[in-house]
Amino acid sequence: MAPSLTHRIRRSLRRPLRRAWDRAFGATVAIDTAQPVFALTFDDGPHPSTTPMILDVLERHGARATFFMIGEAARSHPEIVARVAATGHAVANHTLHHRSLPGLSGCDRRAAIMGGLEAIGPSAQRLLRPPYGHFDLACWWTARRCGHDVVFWSGHAFDWRDADADQLAANLRAAIRPGAIVLLHDAPQHSDEGSSSPRAALARALDRVLGDLGGALQSVTVPELVDLGRPVRHTRWVSPDAA
Ligand SMILES: [Zn+2]
């Protein structure tokens, strides 16, 4: 049976309405750009041994990245925050304690975001990556009230799960394309448990992939990427219940 006129109208309106909703209330997941650029992003640092190792790899390839830092960790390692900022990378906010935001009261959410910003220090930009990717409309509203843009990702390398450099390099290659925002972690993850050299496999994978790209695609900071195209935003967030 042919769909009714009402059904067809509803269906034709759904996509533009969805786009308008995403533009108004969404988080940035990628940038629509014709330029050969993408953004590597690193969460959960700074860490005294693994963050410098990642910075060395980026420096070797002239790649810039964005580090979403945990305020508590930044407060413990201000010298690494200073190195990240001084070497052309962007410093951004991953909250004060890395607690899942949707479970917090509005007051505690605000304290998590603004506390993170203050603990990281003056180099911190008002870009927020919610811990665990947990987010909802109430969190969006708090982030906006705190003057933050919310940045998710278009791809990742499963670097919290995979510990093999070959596998990580393959994951990374699959995530990299023009306009991509790639989620990685510069602090030790589950995949580093039992390892004498945490994040070393990721550093090797990163070194290999950036070397293979040879500058054909350039990794820039998230603010630089935003300036080179149109943000792609969506509201299909992950709540703790769905994670
Ligand atoms: Zn995190």
PDB file of C-alpha atoms and ligand atoms in Angstrom:
ATOM      1  CA  MET A   1       0.000   0.000   0.000  1.00  0.00           C
ATOM      2  CA  ALA A   2       1.339   3.483  -0.910  1.00  0.00           C
ATOM      3  CA  PRO A   3       2.307   5.654   2.074  1.00  0.00           C
ATOM      4  CA  SER A   4      -0.308   8.254   3.000  1.00  0.00           C
ATOM      5  CA  LEU A   5       0.260  11.940   2.216  1.00  0.00           C
ATOM      6  CA  THR A   6       0.696  12.681   5.939  1.00  0.00           C
ATOM      7  CA  HIS A   7       3.285   9.960   6.251  1.00  0.00           C
ATOM      8  CA  ARG A   8       5.179  11.268   3.204  1.00  0.00           C
ATOM      9  CA  ILE A   9       5.123  14.840   4.520  1.00  0.00           C
ATOM     10  CA  ARG A  10       6.318  13.675   7.920  1.00  0.00           C
ATOM     11  CA  ARG A  11       9.112  11.668   6.323  1.00  0.00           C
ATOM     12  CA  SER A  12      10.210  14.551   4.067  1.00  0.00           C
ATOM     13  CA  LEU A  13      10.353  16.904   7.055  1.00  0.00           C
ATOM     14  CA  ARG A  14      12.248  14.511   9.301  1.00  0.00           C
ATOM     15  CA  ARG A  15      15.680  14.966   7.720  1.00  0.00           C
ATOM     16  CA  PRO A  16      15.748  18.815   7.589  1.00  0.00           C
ATOM     17  CA  LEU A  17      14.338  18.973  11.115  1.00  0.00           C
ATOM     18  CA  ARG A  18      16.981  16.525  12.304  1.00  0.00           C
ATOM     19  CA  ARG A  19      19.708  18.632  10.644  1.00  0.00           C
ATOM     20  CA  ALA A  20      18.387  21.853  12.215  1.00  0.00           C
ATOM     21  CA  TRP A  21      18.208  20.131  15.633  1.00  0.00           C
ATOM     22  CA  ASP A  22      21.773  18.837  15.251  1.00  0.00           C
ATOM     23  CA  ARG A  23      23.067  22.254  14.189  1.00  0.00           C
ATOM     24  CA  ALA A  24      21.374  23.976  17.110  1.00  0.00           C
ATOM     25  CA  PHE A  25      22.108  21.495  19.921  1.00  0.00           C
ATOM     26  CA  GLY A  26      24.782  19.191  18.560  1.00  0.00           C
ATOM     27  CA  ALA A  27      28.432  18.540  19.327  1.00  0.00           C
ATOM     28  CA  THR A  28      31.130  18.806  16.661  1.00  0.00           C
ATOM     29  CA  VAL A  29      32.117  15.370  15.357  1.00  0.00           C
ATOM     30  CA  ALA A  30      34.039  16.331  12.192  1.00  0.00           C
ATOM     31  CA  ILE A  31      34.600  19.197   9.777  1.00  0.00           C
ATOM     32  CA  ASP A  32      33.277  19.280   6.237  1.00  0.00           C
ATOM     33  CA  THR A  33      36.315  20.550   4.311  1.00  0.00           C
ATOM     34  CA  ALA A  34      38.005  20.288   0.943  1.00  0.00           C
ATOM     35  CA  GLN A  35      41.412  20.858   2.570  1.00  0.00           C
ATOM     36  CA  PRO A  36      43.820  17.922   3.197  1.00  0.00           C
ATOM     37  CA  VAL A  37      43.632  18.277   6.975  1.00  0.00           C
ATOM     38  CA  PHE A  38      42.377  16.302   9.968  1.00  0.00           C
ATOM     39  CA  ALA A  39      42.682  16.523  13.754  1.00  0.00           C
ATOM     40  CA  LEU A  40      44.327  14.057  16.113  1.00  0.00           C
ATOM     41  CA  THR A  41      42.983  14.410  19.641  1.00  0.00           C
ATOM     42  CA  PHE A  42      44.404  12.870  22.819  1.00  0.00           C
ATOM     43  CA  ASP A  43      42.362  12.369  25.990  1.00  0.00           C
ATOM     44  CA  ASP A  44      43.064  11.658  29.668  1.00  0.00           C
ATOM     45  CA  GLY A  45      46.527  13.219  30.064  1.00  0.00           C
ATOM     46  CA  PRO A  46      48.806  14.786  30.867  1.00  0.00           C
ATOM     47  CA  HIS A  47      50.922  11.843  32.043  1.00  0.00           C
ATOM     48  CA  PRO A  48      54.593  12.281  33.016  1.00  0.00           C
ATOM     49  CA  SER A  49      56.014   9.553  30.743  1.00  0.00           C
ATOM     50  CA  THR A  50      53.468   8.764  28.030  1.00  0.00           C
ATOM     51  CA  THR A  51      52.493  12.311  27.026  1.00  0.00           C
ATOM     52  CA  PRO A  52      56.134  13.323  26.262  1.00  0.00           C
ATOM     53  CA  MET A  53      56.504  10.126  24.185  1.00  0.00           C
ATOM     54  CA  ILE A  54      53.473  11.087  22.076  1.00  0.00           C
ATOM     55  CA  LEU A  55      54.706  14.685  21.796  1.00  0.00           C
ATOM     56  CA  ASP A  56      58.071  13.433  20.467  1.00  0.00           C
ATOM     57  CA  VAL A  57      56.311  11.503  17.681  1.00  0.00           C
ATOM     58  CA  LEU A  58      54.118  14.463  16.713  1.00  0.00           C
ATOM     59  CA  GLU A  59      57.141  16.760  16.695  1.00  0.00           C
ATOM     60  CA  ARG A  60      59.081  14.376  14.427  1.00  0.00           C
ATOM     61  CA  HIS A  61      56.334  14.690  11.799  1.00  0.00           C
ATOM     62  CA  GLY A  62      55.410  18.355  12.259  1.00  0.00           C
ATOM     63  CA  ALA A  63      51.929  17.280  13.347  1.00  0.00           C
ATOM     64  CA  ARG A  64      49.801  19.365  15.674  1.00  0.00           C
ATOM     65  CA  ALA A  65      47.120  17.859  17.905  1.00  0.00           C
ATOM     66  CA  THR A  66      44.587  18.733  20.580  1.00  0.00           C
ATOM     67  CA  PHE A  67      45.026  17.409  24.134  1.00  0.00           C
ATOM     68  CA  PHE A  68      41.831  17.105  26.169  1.00  0.00           C
ATOM     69  CA  MET A  69      43.307  17.132  29.663  1.00  0.00           C
ATOM     70  CA  ILE A  70      41.934  16.051  33.014  1.00  0.00           C
ATOM     71  CA  GLY A  71      42.217  19.017  35.384  1.00  0.00           C
ATOM     72  CA  GLU A  72      43.586  16.965  38.300  1.00  0.00           C
ATOM     73  CA  ALA A  73      46.342  15.486  36.110  1.00  0.00           C
ATOM     74  CA  ALA A  74      47.168  18.903  34.654  1.00  0.00           C
ATOM     75  CA  ARG A  75      47.531  20.319  38.145  1.00  0.00           C
ATOM     76  CA  SER A  76      50.038  17.535  38.990  1.00  0.00           C
ATOM     77  CA  HIS A  77      52.091  18.054  35.810  1.00  0.00           C
ATOM     78  CA  PRO A  78      52.050  21.753  34.863  1.00  0.00           C
ATOM     79  CA  GLU A  79      55.403  21.367  33.083  1.00  0.00           C
ATOM     80  CA  ILE A  80      53.805  18.998  30.555  1.00  0.00           C
ATOM     81  CA  VAL A  81      50.834  21.307  30.042  1.00  0.00           C
ATOM     82  CA  ALA A  82      53.364  24.072  29.329  1.00  0.00           C
ATOM     83  CA  ARG A  83      55.270  21.876  26.845  1.00  0.00           C
ATOM     84  CA  VAL A  84      52.061  20.919  24.990  1.00  0.00           C
ATOM     85  CA  ALA A  85      51.045  24.570  24.656  1.00  0.00           C
ATOM     86  CA  ALA A  86      54.553  25.799  23.780  1.00  0.00           C
ATOM     87  CA  THR A  87      54.940  23.313  20.925  1.00  0.00           C
ATOM     88  CA  GLY A  88      51.881  24.505  19.014  1.00  0.00           C
ATOM     89  CA  HIS A  89      49.267  22.012  20.170  1.00  0.00           C
ATOM     90  CA  ALA A  90      45.860  22.977  21.521  1.00  0.00           C
ATOM     91  CA  VAL A  91      45.087  22.382  25.190  1.00  0.00           C
ATOM     92  CA  ALA A  92      41.447  21.607  25.948  1.00  0.00           C
ATOM     93  CA  ASN A  93      39.174  20.479  28.763  1.00  0.00           C
ATOM     94  CA  HIS A  94      38.278  16.882  29.746  1.00  0.00           C
ATOM     95  CA  THR A  95      36.777  18.029  33.108  1.00  0.00           C
ATOM     96  CA  LEU A  96      38.328  18.188  36.557  1.00  0.00           C
ATOM     97  CA  HIS A  97      37.939  14.561  37.751  1.00  0.00           C
ATOM     98  CA  HIS A  98      36.861  12.591  34.644  1.00  0.00           C
ATOM     99  CA  ARG A  99      33.463  11.722  36.114  1.00  0.00           C
ATOM    100  CA  SER A 100      30.560  10.890  33.809  1.00  0.00           C
ATOM    101  CA  LEU A 101      28.633  14.159  33.426  1.00  0.00           C
ATOM    102  CA  PRO A 102      25.000  13.020  32.959  1.00  0.00           C
ATOM    103  CA  GLY A 103      24.848  11.501  36.462  1.00  0.00           C
ATOM    104  CA  LEU A 104      25.856  14.780  38.137  1.00  0.00           C
ATOM    105  CA  SER A 105      23.624  17.599  39.340  1.00  0.00           C
ATOM    106  CA  GLY A 106      23.705  20.814  37.298  1.00  0.00           C
ATOM    107  CA  CYS A 107      25.859  22.406  39.982  1.00  0.00           C
ATOM    108  CA  ASP A 108      28.354  19.509  39.993  1.00  0.00           C
ATOM    109  CA  ARG A 109      28.463  19.429  36.182  1.00  0.00           C
ATOM    110  CA  ARG A 110      29.353  23.094  36.162  1.00  0.00           C
ATOM    111  CA  ALA A 111      32.041  22.514  38.814  1.00  0.00           C
ATOM    112  CA  ALA A 112      33.482  19.616  36.760  1.00  0.00           C
ATOM    113  CA  ILE A 113      33.742  21.754  33.625  1.00  0.00           C
ATOM    114  CA  MET A 114      34.872  25.050  35.134  1.00  0.00           C
ATOM    115  CA  GLY A 115      37.107  23.277  37.662  1.00  0.00           C
ATOM    116  CA  GLY A 116      38.836  21.477  34.775  1.00  0.00           C
ATOM    117  CA  LEU A 117      39.329  24.726  32.877  1.00  0.00           C
ATOM    118  CA  GLU A 118      40.844  26.458  35.909  1.00  0.00           C
ATOM    119  CA  ALA A 119      43.074  23.515  36.897  1.00  0.00           C
ATOM    120  CA  ILE A 120      44.529  23.189  33.386  1.00  0.00           C
ATOM    121  CA  GLY A 121      45.385  26.891  33.458  1.00  0.00           C
ATOM    122  CA  PRO A 122      45.453  29.821  31.058  1.00  0.00           C
ATOM    123  CA  SER A 123      46.444  27.762  27.993  1.00  0.00           C
ATOM    124  CA  ALA A 124      43.151  25.801  28.168  1.00  0.00           C
ATOM    125  CA  GLN A 125      40.693  26.543  25.397  1.00  0.00           C
ATOM    126  CA  ARG A 126      36.965  26.312  26.048  1.00  0.00           C
ATOM    127  CA  LEU A 127      36.581  23.064  24.144  1.00  0.00           C
ATOM    128  CA  LEU A 128      35.026  20.218  26.104  1.00  0.00           C
ATOM    129  CA  ARG A 129      35.261  16.497  25.519  1.00  0.00           C
ATOM    130  CA  PRO A 130      32.861  14.739  27.902  1.00  0.00           C
ATOM    131  CA  PRO A 131      34.433  11.802  29.803  1.00  0.00           C
ATOM    132  CA  TYR A 132      33.482   8.385  28.322  1.00  0.00           C
ATOM    133  CA  GLY A 133      31.532  10.245  25.609  1.00  0.00           C
ATOM    134  CA  HIS A 134      28.611  10.380  28.053  1.00  0.00           C
ATOM    135  CA  PHE A 135      26.465  13.372  27.222  1.00  0.00           C
ATOM    136  CA  ASP A 136      22.882  14.567  27.020  1.00  0.00           C
ATOM    137  CA  LEU A 137      20.921  17.753  26.447  1.00  0.00           C
ATOM    138  CA  ALA A 138      21.290  18.897  30.077  1.00  0.00           C
ATOM    139  CA  CYS A 139      25.086  18.537  29.760  1.00  0.00           C
ATOM    140  CA  TRP A 140      24.979  20.449  26.473  1.00  0.00           C
ATOM    141  CA  TRP A 141      23.172  23.283  28.239  1.00  0.00           C
ATOM    142  CA  THR A 142      25.726  23.353  31.086  1.00  0.00           C
ATOM    143  CA  ALA A 143      28.627  23.302  28.604  1.00  0.00           C
ATOM    144  CA  ARG A 144      27.106  26.223  26.711  1.00  0.00           C
ATOM    145  CA  ARG A 145      26.553  28.143  29.957  1.00  0.00           C
ATOM    146  CA  CYS A 146      30.246  27.522  30.735  1.00  0.00           C
ATOM    147  CA  GLY A 147      31.155  28.952  27.306  1.00  0.00           C
ATOM    148  CA  HIS A 148      32.429  25.618  25.951  1.00  0.00           C
ATOM    149  CA  ASP A 149      32.009  24.046  22.526  1.00  0.00           C
ATOM    150  CA  VAL A 150      31.650  20.276  22.747  1.00  0.00           C
ATOM    151  CA  VAL A 151      33.933  18.154  20.555  1.00  0.00           C
ATOM    152  CA  PHE A 152      33.347  14.465  19.951  1.00  0.00           C
ATOM    153  CA  TRP A 153      35.037  12.481  17.181  1.00  0.00           C
ATOM    154  CA  SER A 154      34.406  10.881  13.799  1.00  0.00           C
ATOM    155  CA  GLY A 155      36.744   7.930  14.347  1.00  0.00           C
ATOM    156  CA  HIS A 156      39.114   6.300  16.796  1.00  0.00           C
ATOM    157  CA  ALA A 157      41.779   3.588  16.900  1.00  0.00           C
ATOM    158  CA  PHE A 158      40.392   1.364  19.684  1.00  0.00           C
ATOM    159  CA  ASP A 159      43.581   2.328  21.526  1.00  0.00           C
ATOM    160  CA  TRP A 160      42.005   1.469  24.900  1.00  0.00           C
ATOM    161  CA  ARG A 161      41.421  -2.103  23.649  1.00  0.00           C
ATOM    162  CA  ASP A 162      44.141  -3.031  21.132  1.00  0.00           C
ATOM    163  CA  ALA A 163      47.773  -3.299  22.202  1.00  0.00           C
ATOM    164  CA  ASP A 164      49.384  -4.358  18.924  1.00  0.00           C
ATOM    165  CA  ALA A 165      51.124  -1.613  16.907  1.00  0.00           C
ATOM    166  CA  ASP A 166      50.154  -3.163  13.536  1.00  0.00           C
ATOM    167  CA  GLN A 167      46.492  -3.336  14.565  1.00  0.00           C
ATOM    168  CA  LEU A 168      46.570   0.190  15.982  1.00  0.00           C
ATOM    169  CA  ALA A 169      48.142   1.496  12.758  1.00  0.00           C
ATOM    170  CA  ALA A 170      45.403  -0.178  10.696  1.00  0.00           C
ATOM    171  CA  ASN A 171      42.713   1.273  12.993  1.00  0.00           C
ATOM    172  CA  LEU A 172      44.289   4.697  12.749  1.00  0.00           C
ATOM    173  CA  ARG A 173      44.496   4.607   8.940  1.00  0.00           C
ATOM    174  CA  ALA A 174      40.808   3.705   8.764  1.00  0.00           C
ATOM    175  CA  ALA A 175      39.904   6.692  10.967  1.00  0.00           C
ATOM    176  CA  ILE A 176      41.958   9.311   9.104  1.00  0.00           C
ATOM    177  CA  ARG A 177      40.361  11.235   6.239  1.00  0.00           C
ATOM    178  CA  PRO A 178      39.986  14.952   5.386  1.00  0.00           C
ATOM    179  CA  GLY A 179      37.999  16.700   8.125  1.00  0.00           C
ATOM    180  CA  ALA A 180      38.178  13.773  10.558  1.00  0.00           C
ATOM    181  CA  ILE A 181      38.484  14.249  14.305  1.00  0.00           C
ATOM    182  CA  VAL A 182      40.296  11.178  15.643  1.00  0.00           C
ATOM    183  CA  LEU A 183      40.019  10.117  19.276  1.00  0.00           C
ATOM    184  CA  LEU A 184      43.187   8.729  20.909  1.00  0.00           C
ATOM    185  CA  HIS A 185      44.539   8.611  24.454  1.00  0.00           C
ATOM    186  CA  ASP A 186      47.955   9.841  25.609  1.00  0.00           C
ATOM    187  CA  ALA A 187      47.522   8.426  29.144  1.00  0.00           C
ATOM    188  CA  PRO A 188      47.727   4.655  29.902  1.00  0.00           C
ATOM    189  CA  GLN A 189      44.546   2.665  29.159  1.00  0.00           C
ATOM    190  CA  HIS A 190      43.257  -0.877  29.828  1.00  0.00           C
ATOM    191  CA  SER A 191      45.275  -2.123  26.853  1.00  0.00           C
ATOM    192  CA  ASP A 192      48.492  -1.093  28.668  1.00  0.00           C
ATOM    193  CA  GLU A 193      47.854  -3.283  31.715  1.00  0.00           C
ATOM    194  CA  GLY A 194      50.913  -5.458  32.317  1.00  0.00           C
ATOM    195  CA  SER A 195      52.975  -3.486  29.794  1.00  0.00           C
ATOM    196  CA  SER A 196      56.412  -2.211  30.826  1.00  0.00           C
ATOM    197  CA  SER A 197      56.055   0.597  28.301  1.00  0.00           C
ATOM    198  CA  PRO A 198      52.489   1.924  28.250  1.00  0.00           C
ATOM    199  CA  ARG A 199      51.360   3.753  25.080  1.00  0.00           C
ATOM    200  CA  ALA A 200      54.550   2.631  23.255  1.00  0.00           C
ATOM    201  CA  ALA A 201      52.530   0.586  20.736  1.00  0.00           C
ATOM    202  CA  LEU A 202      50.345   3.595  20.001  1.00  0.00           C
ATOM    203  CA  ALA A 203      53.436   5.802  19.616  1.00  0.00           C
ATOM    204  CA  ARG A 204      54.914   3.298  17.127  1.00  0.00           C
ATOM    205  CA  ALA A 205      51.634   3.098  15.192  1.00  0.00           C
ATOM    206  CA  LEU A 206      51.329   6.872  15.112  1.00  0.00           C
ATOM    207  CA  ASP A 207      54.926   7.244  13.947  1.00  0.00           C
ATOM    208  CA  ARG A 208      54.339   4.774  11.119  1.00  0.00           C
ATOM    209  CA  VAL A 209      51.021   6.247   9.947  1.00  0.00           C
ATOM    210  CA  LEU A 210      52.220   9.862  10.036  1.00  0.00           C
ATOM    211  CA  GLY A 211      55.379   8.792   8.190  1.00  0.00           C
ATOM    212  CA  ASP A 212      53.319   7.031   5.503  1.00  0.00           C
ATOM    213  CA  LEU A 213      51.078  10.083   5.081  1.00  0.00           C
ATOM    214  CA  GLY A 214      54.211  12.168   4.493  1.00  0.00           C
ATOM    215  CA  GLY A 215      52.267  15.400   4.910  1.00  0.00           C
ATOM    216  CA  ALA A 216      49.730  14.501   2.179  1.00  0.00           C
ATOM    217  CA  LEU A 217      47.169  14.899   4.957  1.00  0.00           C
ATOM    218  CA  GLN A 218      48.213  17.282   7.711  1.00  0.00           C
ATOM    219  CA  SER A 219      47.183  16.903  11.343  1.00  0.00           C
ATOM    220  CA  VAL A 220      46.150  20.290  12.757  1.00  0.00           C
ATOM    221  CA  THR A 221      44.517  21.355  16.019  1.00  0.00           C
ATOM    222  CA  VAL A 222      40.730  21.295  16.392  1.00  0.00           C
ATOM    223  CA  PRO A 223      40.497  25.136  16.356  1.00  0.00           C
ATOM    224  CA  GLU A 224      42.584  25.187  13.150  1.00  0.00           C
ATOM    225  CA  LEU A 225      40.395  22.473  11.600  1.00  0.00           C
ATOM    226  CA  VAL A 226      37.208  24.386  12.480  1.00  0.00           C
ATOM    227  CA  ASP A 227      38.599  27.441  10.645  1.00  0.00           C
ATOM    228  CA  LEU A 228      39.114  25.367   7.476  1.00  0.00           C
ATOM    229  CA  GLY A 229      35.570  24.118   6.963  1.00  0.00           C
ATOM    230  CA  ARG A 230      32.047  23.724   8.264  1.00  0.00           C
ATOM    231  CA  PRO A 231      31.456  21.831  11.504  1.00  0.00           C
ATOM    232  CA  VAL A 232      29.469  18.595  11.230  1.00  0.00           C
ATOM    233  CA  ARG A 233      27.371  18.350  14.387  1.00  0.00           C
ATOM    234  CA  HIS A 234      25.121  15.697  15.815  1.00  0.00           C
ATOM    235  CA  THR A 235      23.037  15.024  18.889  1.00  0.00           C
ATOM    236  CA  ARG A 236      23.201  11.231  18.898  1.00  0.00           C
ATOM    237  CA  TRP A 237      24.959  11.229  22.213  1.00  0.00           C
ATOM    238  CA  VAL A 238      25.734   8.278  24.431  1.00  0.00           C
ATOM    239  CA  SER A 239      24.155   8.206  27.856  1.00  0.00           C
ATOM    240  CA  PRO A 240      25.736   6.047  30.622  1.00  0.00           C
ATOM    241  CA  ASP A 241      22.793   3.633  30.333  1.00  0.00           C
ATOM    242  CA  ALA A 242      23.535   2.992  26.663  1.00  0.00           C
ATOM    243  CA  ALA A 243      27.320   2.790  27.015  1.00  0.00           C
TER     244      ALA A 243
HETATM  245 ZN    ZN B   1      38.606  10.227  29.022  1.00  0.00          ZN
END
